[in-house]
Short mmCIF file of C-alpha atoms and ligand atoms in Angstrom, two decimals:
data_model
loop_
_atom_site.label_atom_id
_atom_site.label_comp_id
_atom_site.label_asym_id
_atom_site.label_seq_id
_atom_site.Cartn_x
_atom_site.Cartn_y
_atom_site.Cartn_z
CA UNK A 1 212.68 105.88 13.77
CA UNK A 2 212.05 108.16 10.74
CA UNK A 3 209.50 106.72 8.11
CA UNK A 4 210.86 107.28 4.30
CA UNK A 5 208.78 107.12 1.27
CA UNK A 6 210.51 105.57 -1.50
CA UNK A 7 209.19 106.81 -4.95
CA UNK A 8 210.10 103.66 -7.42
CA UNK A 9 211.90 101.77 -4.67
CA UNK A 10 210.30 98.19 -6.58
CA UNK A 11 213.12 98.72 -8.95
CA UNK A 12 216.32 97.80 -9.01
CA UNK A 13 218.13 100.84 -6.98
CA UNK A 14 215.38 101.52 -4.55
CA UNK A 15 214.92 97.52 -3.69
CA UNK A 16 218.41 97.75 -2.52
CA UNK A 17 217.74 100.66 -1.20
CA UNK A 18 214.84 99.26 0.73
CA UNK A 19 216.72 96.12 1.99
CA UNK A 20 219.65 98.80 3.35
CA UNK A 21 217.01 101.42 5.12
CA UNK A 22 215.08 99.01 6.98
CA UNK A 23 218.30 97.18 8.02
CA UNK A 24 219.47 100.33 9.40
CA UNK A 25 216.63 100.23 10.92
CA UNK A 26 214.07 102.73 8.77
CA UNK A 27 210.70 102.05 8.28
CA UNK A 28 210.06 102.40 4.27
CA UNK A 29 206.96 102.93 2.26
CA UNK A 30 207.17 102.12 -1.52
CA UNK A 31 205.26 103.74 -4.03
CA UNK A 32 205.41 102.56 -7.42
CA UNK A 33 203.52 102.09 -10.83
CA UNK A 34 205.79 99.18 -11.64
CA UNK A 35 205.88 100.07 -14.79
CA UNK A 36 209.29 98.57 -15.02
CA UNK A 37 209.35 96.57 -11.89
CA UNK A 38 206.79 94.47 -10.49
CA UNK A 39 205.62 93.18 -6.97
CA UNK A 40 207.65 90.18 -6.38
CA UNK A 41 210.55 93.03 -5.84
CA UNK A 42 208.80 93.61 -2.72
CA UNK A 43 208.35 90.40 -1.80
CA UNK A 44 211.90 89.60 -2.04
CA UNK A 45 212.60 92.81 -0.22
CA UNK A 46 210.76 91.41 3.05
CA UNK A 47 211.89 87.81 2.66
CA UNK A 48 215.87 89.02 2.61
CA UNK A 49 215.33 91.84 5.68
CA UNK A 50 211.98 89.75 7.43
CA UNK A 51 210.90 93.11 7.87
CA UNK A 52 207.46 94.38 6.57
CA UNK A 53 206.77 97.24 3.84
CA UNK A 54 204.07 98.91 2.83
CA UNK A 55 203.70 99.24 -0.90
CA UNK A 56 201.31 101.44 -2.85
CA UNK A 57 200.64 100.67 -6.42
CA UNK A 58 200.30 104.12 -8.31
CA UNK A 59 201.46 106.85 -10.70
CA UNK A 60 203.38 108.91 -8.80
CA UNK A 61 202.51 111.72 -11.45
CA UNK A 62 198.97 111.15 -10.04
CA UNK A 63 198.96 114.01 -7.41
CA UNK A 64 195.62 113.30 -5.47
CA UNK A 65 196.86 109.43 -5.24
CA UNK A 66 200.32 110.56 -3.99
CA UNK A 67 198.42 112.51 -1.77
CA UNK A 68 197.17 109.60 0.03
CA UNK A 69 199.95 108.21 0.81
CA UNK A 70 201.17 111.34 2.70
CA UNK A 71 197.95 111.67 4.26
CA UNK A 72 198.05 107.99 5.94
CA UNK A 73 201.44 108.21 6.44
CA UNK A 74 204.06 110.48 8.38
CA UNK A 75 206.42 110.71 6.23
CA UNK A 76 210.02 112.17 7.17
CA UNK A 77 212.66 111.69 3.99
CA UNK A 78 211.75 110.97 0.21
CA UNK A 79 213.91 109.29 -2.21
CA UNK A 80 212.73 109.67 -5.57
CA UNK A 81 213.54 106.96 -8.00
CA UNK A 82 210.68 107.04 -10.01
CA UNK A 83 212.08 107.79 -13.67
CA UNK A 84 212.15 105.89 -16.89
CA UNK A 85 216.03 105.82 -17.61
CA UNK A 86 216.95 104.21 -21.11
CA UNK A 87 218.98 106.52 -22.86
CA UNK A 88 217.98 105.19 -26.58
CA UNK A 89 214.30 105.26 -25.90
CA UNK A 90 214.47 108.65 -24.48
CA UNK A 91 215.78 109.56 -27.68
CA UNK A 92 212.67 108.13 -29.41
CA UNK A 93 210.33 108.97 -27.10
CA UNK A 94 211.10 112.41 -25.47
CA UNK A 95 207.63 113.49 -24.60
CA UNK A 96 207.33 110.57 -23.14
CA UNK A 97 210.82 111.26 -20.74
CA UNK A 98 210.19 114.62 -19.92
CA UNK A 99 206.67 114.30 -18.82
CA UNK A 100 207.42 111.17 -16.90
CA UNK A 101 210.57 112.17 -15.24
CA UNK A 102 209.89 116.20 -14.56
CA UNK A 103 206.11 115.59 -13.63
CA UNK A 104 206.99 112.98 -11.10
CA UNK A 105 209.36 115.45 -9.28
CA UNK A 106 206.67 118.20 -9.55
CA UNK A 107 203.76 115.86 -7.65
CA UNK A 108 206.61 114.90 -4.68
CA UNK A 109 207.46 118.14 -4.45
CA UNK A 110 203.85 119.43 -4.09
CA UNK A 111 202.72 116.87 -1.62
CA UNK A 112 205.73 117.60 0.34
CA UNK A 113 204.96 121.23 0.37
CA UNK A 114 201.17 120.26 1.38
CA UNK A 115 202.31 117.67 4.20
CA UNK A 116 204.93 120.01 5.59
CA UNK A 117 207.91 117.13 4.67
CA UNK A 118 211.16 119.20 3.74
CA UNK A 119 213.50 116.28 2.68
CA UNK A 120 214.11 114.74 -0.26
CA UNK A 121 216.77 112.58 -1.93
CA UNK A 122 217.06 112.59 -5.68
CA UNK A 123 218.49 110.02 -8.15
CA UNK A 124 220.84 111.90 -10.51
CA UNK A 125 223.61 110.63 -12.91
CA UNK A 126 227.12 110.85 -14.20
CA UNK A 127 225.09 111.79 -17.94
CA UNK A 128 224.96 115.96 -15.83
CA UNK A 129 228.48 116.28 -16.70
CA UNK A 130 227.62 116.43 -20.02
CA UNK A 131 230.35 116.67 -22.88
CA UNK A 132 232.36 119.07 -22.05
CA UNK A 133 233.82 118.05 -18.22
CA UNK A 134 237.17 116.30 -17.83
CA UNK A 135 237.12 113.10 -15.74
CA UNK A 136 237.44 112.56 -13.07
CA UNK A 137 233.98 114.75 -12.28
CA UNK A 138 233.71 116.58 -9.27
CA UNK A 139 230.56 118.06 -8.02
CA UNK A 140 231.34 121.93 -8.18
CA UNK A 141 231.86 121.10 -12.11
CA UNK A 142 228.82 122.64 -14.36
CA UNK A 143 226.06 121.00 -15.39
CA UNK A 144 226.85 120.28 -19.02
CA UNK A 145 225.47 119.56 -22.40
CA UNK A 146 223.82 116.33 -22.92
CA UNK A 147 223.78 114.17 -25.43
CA UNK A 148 219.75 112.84 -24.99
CA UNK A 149 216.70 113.42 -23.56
CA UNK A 150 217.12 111.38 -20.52
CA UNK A 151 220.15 113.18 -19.42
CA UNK A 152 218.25 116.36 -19.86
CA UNK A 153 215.47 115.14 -17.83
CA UNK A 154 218.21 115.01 -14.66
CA UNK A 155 219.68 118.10 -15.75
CA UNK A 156 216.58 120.06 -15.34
CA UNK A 157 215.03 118.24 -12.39
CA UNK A 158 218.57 119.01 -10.86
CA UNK A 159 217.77 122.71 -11.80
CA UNK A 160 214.04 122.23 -10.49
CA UNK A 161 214.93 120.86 -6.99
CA UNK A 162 217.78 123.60 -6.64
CA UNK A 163 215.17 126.22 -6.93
CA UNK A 164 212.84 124.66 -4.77
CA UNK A 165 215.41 125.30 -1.80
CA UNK A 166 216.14 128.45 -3.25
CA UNK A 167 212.46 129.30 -2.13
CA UNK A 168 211.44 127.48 0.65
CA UNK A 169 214.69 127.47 3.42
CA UNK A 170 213.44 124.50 5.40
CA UNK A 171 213.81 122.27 2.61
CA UNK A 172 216.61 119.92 2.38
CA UNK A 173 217.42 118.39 -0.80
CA UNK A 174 220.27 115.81 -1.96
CA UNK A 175 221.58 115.15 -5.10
CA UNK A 176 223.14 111.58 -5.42
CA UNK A 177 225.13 111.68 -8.71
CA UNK A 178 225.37 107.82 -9.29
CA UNK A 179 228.09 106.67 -11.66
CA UNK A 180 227.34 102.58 -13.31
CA UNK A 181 225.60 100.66 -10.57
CA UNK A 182 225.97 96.71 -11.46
CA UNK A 183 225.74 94.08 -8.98
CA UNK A 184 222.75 92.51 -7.34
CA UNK A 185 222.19 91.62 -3.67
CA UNK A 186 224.54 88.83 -2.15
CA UNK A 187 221.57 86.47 -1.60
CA UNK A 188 220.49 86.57 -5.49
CA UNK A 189 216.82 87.28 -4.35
CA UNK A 190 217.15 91.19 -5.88
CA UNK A 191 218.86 92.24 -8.63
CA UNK A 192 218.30 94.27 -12.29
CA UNK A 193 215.83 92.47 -14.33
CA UNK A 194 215.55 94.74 -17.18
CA UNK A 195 212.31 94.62 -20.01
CA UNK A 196 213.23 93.15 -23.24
CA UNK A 197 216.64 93.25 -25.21
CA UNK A 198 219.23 95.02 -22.47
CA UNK A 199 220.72 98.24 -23.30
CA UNK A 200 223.20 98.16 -20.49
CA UNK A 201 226.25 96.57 -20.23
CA UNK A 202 225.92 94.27 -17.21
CA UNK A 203 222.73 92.32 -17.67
CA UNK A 204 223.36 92.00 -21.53
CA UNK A 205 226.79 90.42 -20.29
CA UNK A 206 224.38 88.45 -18.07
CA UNK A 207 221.68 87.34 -20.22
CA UNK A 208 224.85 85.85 -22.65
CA UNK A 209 225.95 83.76 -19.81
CA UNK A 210 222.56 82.54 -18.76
CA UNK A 211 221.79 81.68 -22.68
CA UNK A 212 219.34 84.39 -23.07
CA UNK A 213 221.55 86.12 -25.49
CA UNK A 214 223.39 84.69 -28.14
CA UNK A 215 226.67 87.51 -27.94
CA UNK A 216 227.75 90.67 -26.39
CA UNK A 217 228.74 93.54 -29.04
CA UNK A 218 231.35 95.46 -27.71
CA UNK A 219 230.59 98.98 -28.96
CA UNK A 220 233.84 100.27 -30.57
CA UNK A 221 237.23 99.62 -29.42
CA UNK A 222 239.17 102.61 -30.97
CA UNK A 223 238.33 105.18 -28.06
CA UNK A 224 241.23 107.14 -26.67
CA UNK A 225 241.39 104.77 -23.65
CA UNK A 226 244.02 102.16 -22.77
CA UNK A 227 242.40 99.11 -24.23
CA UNK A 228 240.30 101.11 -26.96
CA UNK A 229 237.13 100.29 -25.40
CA UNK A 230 235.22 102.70 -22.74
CA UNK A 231 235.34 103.43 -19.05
CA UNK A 232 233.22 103.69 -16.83
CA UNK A 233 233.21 103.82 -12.76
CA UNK A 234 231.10 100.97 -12.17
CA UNK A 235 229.91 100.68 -8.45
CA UNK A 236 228.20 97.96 -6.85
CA UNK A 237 224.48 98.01 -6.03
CA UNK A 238 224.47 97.21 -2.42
CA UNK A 239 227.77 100.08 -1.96
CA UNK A 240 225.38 102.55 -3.53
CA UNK A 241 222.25 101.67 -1.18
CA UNK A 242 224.74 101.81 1.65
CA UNK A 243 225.29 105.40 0.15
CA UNK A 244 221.61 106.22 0.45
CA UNK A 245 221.44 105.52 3.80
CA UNK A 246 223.97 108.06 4.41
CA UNK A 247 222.67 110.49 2.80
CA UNK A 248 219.00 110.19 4.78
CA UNK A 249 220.90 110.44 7.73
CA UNK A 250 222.60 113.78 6.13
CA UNK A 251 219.17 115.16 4.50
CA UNK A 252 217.57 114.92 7.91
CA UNK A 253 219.99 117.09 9.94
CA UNK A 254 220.62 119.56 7.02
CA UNK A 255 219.10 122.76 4.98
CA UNK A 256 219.76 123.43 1.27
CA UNK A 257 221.06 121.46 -1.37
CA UNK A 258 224.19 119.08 -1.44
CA UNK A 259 225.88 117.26 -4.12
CA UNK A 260 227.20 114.13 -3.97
CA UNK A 261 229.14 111.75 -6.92
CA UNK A 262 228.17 108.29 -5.82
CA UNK A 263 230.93 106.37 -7.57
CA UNK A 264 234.31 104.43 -6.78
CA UNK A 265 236.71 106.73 -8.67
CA UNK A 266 237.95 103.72 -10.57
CA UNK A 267 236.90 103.19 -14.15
CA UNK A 268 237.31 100.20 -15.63
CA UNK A 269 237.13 99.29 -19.32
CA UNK A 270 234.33 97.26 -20.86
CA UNK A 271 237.07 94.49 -22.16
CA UNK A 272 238.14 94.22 -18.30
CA UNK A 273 234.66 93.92 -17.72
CA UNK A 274 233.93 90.91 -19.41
CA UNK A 275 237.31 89.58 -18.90
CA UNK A 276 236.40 89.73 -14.88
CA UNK A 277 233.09 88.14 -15.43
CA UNK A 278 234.68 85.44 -17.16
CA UNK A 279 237.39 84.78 -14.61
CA UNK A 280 235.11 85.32 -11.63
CA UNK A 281 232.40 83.13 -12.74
CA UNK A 282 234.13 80.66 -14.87
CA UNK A 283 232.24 81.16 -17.86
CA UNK A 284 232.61 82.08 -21.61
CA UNK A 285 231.34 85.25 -22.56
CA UNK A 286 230.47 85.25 -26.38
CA UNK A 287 231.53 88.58 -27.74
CA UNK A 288 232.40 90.53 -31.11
CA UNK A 289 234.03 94.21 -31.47
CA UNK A 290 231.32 96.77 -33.49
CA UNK A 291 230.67 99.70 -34.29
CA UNK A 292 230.47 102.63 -31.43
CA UNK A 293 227.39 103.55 -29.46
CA UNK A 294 225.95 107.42 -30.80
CA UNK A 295 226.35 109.31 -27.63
CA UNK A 296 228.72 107.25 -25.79
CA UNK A 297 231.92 109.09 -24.08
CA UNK A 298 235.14 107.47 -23.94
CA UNK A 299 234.94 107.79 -19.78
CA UNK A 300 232.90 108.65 -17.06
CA UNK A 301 234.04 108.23 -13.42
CA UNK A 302 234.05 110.12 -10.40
CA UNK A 303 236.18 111.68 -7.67
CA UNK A 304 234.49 110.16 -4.99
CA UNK A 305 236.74 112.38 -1.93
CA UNK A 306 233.29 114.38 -0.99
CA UNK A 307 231.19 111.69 -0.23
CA UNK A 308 234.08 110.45 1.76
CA UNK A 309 234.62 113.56 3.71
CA UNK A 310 231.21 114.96 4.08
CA UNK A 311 228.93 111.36 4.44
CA UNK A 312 231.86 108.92 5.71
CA UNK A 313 230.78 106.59 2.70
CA UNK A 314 232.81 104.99 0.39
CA UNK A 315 232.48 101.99 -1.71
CA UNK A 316 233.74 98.37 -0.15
CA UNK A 317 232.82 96.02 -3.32
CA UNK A 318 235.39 95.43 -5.55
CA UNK A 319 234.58 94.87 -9.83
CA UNK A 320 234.84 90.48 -8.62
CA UNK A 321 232.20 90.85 -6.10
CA UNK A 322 229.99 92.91 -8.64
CA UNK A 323 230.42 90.14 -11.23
CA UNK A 324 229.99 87.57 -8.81
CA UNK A 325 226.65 88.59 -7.40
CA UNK A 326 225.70 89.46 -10.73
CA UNK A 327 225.78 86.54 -11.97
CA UNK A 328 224.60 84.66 -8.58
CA UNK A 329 221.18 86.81 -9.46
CA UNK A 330 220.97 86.19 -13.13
CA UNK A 331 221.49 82.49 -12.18
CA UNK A 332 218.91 81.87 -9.34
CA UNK A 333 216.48 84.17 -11.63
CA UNK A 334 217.20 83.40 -15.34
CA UNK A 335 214.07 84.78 -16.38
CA UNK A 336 214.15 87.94 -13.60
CA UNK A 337 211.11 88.40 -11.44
CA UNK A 338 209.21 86.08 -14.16
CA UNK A 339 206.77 89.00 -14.33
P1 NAD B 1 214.31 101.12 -12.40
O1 NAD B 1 213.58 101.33 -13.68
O2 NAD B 1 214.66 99.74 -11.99
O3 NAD B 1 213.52 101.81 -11.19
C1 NAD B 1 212.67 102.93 -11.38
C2 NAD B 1 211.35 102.59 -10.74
O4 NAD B 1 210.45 103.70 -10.88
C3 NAD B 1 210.65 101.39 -11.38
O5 NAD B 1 210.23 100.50 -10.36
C4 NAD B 1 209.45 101.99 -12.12
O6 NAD B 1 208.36 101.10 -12.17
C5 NAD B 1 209.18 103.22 -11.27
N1 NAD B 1 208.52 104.33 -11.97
C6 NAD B 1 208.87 104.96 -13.12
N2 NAD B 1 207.98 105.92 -13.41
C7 NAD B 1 207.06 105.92 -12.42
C8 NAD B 1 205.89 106.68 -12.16
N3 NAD B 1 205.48 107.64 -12.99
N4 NAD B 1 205.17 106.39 -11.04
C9 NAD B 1 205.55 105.40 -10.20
N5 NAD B 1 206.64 104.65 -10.40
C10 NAD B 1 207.39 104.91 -11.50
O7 NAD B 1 215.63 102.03 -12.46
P2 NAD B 1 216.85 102.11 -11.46
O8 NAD B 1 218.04 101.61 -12.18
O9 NAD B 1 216.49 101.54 -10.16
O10 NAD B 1 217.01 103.69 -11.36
C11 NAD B 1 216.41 104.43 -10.32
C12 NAD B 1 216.68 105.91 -10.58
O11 NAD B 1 218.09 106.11 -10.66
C13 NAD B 1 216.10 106.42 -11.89
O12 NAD B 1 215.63 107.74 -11.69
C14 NAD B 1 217.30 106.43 -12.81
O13 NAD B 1 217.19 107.39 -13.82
C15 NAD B 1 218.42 106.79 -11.85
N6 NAD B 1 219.73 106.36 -12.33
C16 NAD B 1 219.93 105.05 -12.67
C17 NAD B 1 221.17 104.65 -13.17
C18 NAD B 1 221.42 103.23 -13.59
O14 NAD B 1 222.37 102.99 -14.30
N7 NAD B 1 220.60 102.26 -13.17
C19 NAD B 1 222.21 105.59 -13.31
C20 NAD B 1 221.98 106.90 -12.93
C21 NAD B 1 220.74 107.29 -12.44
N1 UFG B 2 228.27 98.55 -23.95
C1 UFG B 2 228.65 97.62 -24.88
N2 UFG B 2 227.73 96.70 -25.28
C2 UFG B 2 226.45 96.66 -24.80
C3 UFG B 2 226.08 97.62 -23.84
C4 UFG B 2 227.02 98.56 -23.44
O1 UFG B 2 229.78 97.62 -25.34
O2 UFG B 2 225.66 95.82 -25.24
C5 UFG B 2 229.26 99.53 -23.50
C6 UFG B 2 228.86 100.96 -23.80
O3 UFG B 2 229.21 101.32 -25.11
C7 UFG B 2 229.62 101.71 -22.71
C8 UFG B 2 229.68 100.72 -21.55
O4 UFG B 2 229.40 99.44 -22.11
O5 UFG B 2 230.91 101.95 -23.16
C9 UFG B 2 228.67 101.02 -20.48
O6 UFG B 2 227.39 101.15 -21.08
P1 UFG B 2 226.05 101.18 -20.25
O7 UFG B 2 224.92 101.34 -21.22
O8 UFG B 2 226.00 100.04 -19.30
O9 UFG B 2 226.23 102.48 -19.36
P2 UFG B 2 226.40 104.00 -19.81
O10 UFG B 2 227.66 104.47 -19.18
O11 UFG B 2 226.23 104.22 -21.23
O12 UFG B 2 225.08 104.61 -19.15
C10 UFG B 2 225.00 104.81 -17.80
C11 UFG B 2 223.56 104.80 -17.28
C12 UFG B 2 222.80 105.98 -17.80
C13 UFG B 2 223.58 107.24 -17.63
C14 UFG B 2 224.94 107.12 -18.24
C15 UFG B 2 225.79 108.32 -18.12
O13 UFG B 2 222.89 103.63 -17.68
O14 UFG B 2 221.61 106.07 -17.03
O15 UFG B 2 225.60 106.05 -17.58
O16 UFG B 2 226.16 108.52 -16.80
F1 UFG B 2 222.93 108.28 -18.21
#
């Protein structure tokens, strides 16, 4: 069965990544600085699947360390989730962002070249659609203009991995568009556990039921949208794992470079969000209406039909299950990983 090297899988994606792979029945290595993620992840990753991983701790920017890895291991498929991803900091930090996110790419890319691997699987976004797209996105739409440094950062590692095939014919390269992942596991042992004050949605909604956070601040509810507040295509964790799975299978019996939108094709609105976490979980959610978010769009989703037609994939978790296990997570773990 074909090893795959997961680059960040500690975090919140690649853990439910992990748990889907090896119950597919992949062997997976995880590599991983944990920089914003931590060990237990992999713990929990074993205990749910009672399967056993090998985890390296290191900077995947480190080249000769990466190189280790592919020199003790055959490796056939990588995923590479290794990126820092918060939108504001990126704005504060760009240096930061771009050397992180494009360097990482650059030293997987290299030791693949070295080891003679030719497939790799890359976390993209929705944020590649930039401004000027209409929803819903399709993947033959141009890359557009972003509105931060973190959205460039996918925008040109999109560009890098593109050439990359352009070059070298046996390599086989995926790009996995994900819309708003939410959701955690359905045994509450994995789940999001972001550092300090949330910036998304989802666990700020959860630390506010778990009394971590005092209220939610709904950013802006005078968007052109139904309800005034934003939509997005939120998907559920485990749906999008599922995803990945699919497209190893794909990346291993193709050439060249495929797009896919990883999304549901359904956006909801942020007040249906909450509203649904309420219900679901029968709990208050303490919220005000503010000011809007610089750089937010009034929707993102996704026409989902290609992943459909080309992977056989589609999502199967509906917005209640995402709430549900969201908040069956944030329960069991009120503190996260407690790292
Ligand atoms: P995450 O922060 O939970 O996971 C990223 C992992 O990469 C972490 O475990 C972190 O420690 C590790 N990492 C970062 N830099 C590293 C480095 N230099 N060396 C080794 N490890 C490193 O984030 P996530 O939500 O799981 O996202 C995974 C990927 O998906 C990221 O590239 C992110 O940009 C992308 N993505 C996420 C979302 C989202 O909403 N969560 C949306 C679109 C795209
Ligand atoms: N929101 C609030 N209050 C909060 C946090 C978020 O009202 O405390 C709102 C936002 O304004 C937005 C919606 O909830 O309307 C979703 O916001 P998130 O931050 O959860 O998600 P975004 O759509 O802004 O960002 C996500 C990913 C990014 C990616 C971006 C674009 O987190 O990685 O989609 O695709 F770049």
């Amino acid at each position: 069965m074909s090893r795959i090297l997961l680059a960040g899988g500690a975090g919140y994606i690649g853990s439910h990544t992990a748990v889907e792979l090896l119950e597919a029945g992949y062997e997976v290595i995880i590599a991983d600085n944990y920089s914003n993620s931590c060990p237990e992840a992999v713990k929990r990753i074993e205990e749910i699947t009672g399967k056993s991983v090998k985890a390296y701790e290191l900077d995947i920017k480190d080249t000769e360390k990466l190189e280790n890895v592919f020199k003790e291991n055959k490796i056939d498929a990588v995923i590479h989730f290794a990126g820092l991803k918060a939108v504001g900091e990126s704005v504060a930090k760009p240096v930061l962002y771009y050397r992180n996110n494009i360097d990482t790419t650059l030293s997987l890319l290299e030791c693949m070249e070295k080891y003679g691997v030719n497939n790799i699987i890359f976390s993209s976004s929705a944020t590649v659609y930039g401004e000027e797209n209409p929803v819903p996105y399709t993947e033959e739409m141009n890359r557009g203009t972003c509105t931060n440094p973190y959205g460039w950062t996918k925008v040109m590692m999109e560009q890098i991995l593109e050439d990359a095939a352009k070059a070298n014919k046996d390599l086989s390269v995926v790009l996995l568009r994900y819309f708003n992942p939410i959701g955690a596991h359905v045994s509450g042992k994995i789940g999001e556990d972001p550092q300090g004050i949330p910036n998304n949605l989802m666990p700020y909604v959860a630390q506010v039921a778990v009394g971590r956070r005092e209220q939610l601040t709904i950013f802006g509810k005078d968007y052109d949208t139904p309800d005034g507040t934003c939509r997005r295509d939120y998907i559920h964790v485990t749906d999008l794992a599922i995803g990945h799975v699919k497209a190893i299978d794909y990346v291993l019996e193709h050439k060249g470079v495929e797009i896919f939108n990883l999304g549901t094709g359904t956006p909801y609105s942020v007040t249906e969000i909450v509203e649904t976490f309420e219900k679901v979980n029968d709990i208050k959610i303490n919220h005000v209406y503010g000011a809007r978010r610089p750089g937010d769009l009034p929707e993102s989703y996704a026409n989902a039909d290609k992943a459909l037609k080309v992977l056989g994939w589609k999502t199967e978790r509906t917005l209640a299950d995402m709430c549900r296990d969201t908040w069956n997570w944030q329960k069991n773990n009120p503190n996260g990983y407690n790292k």
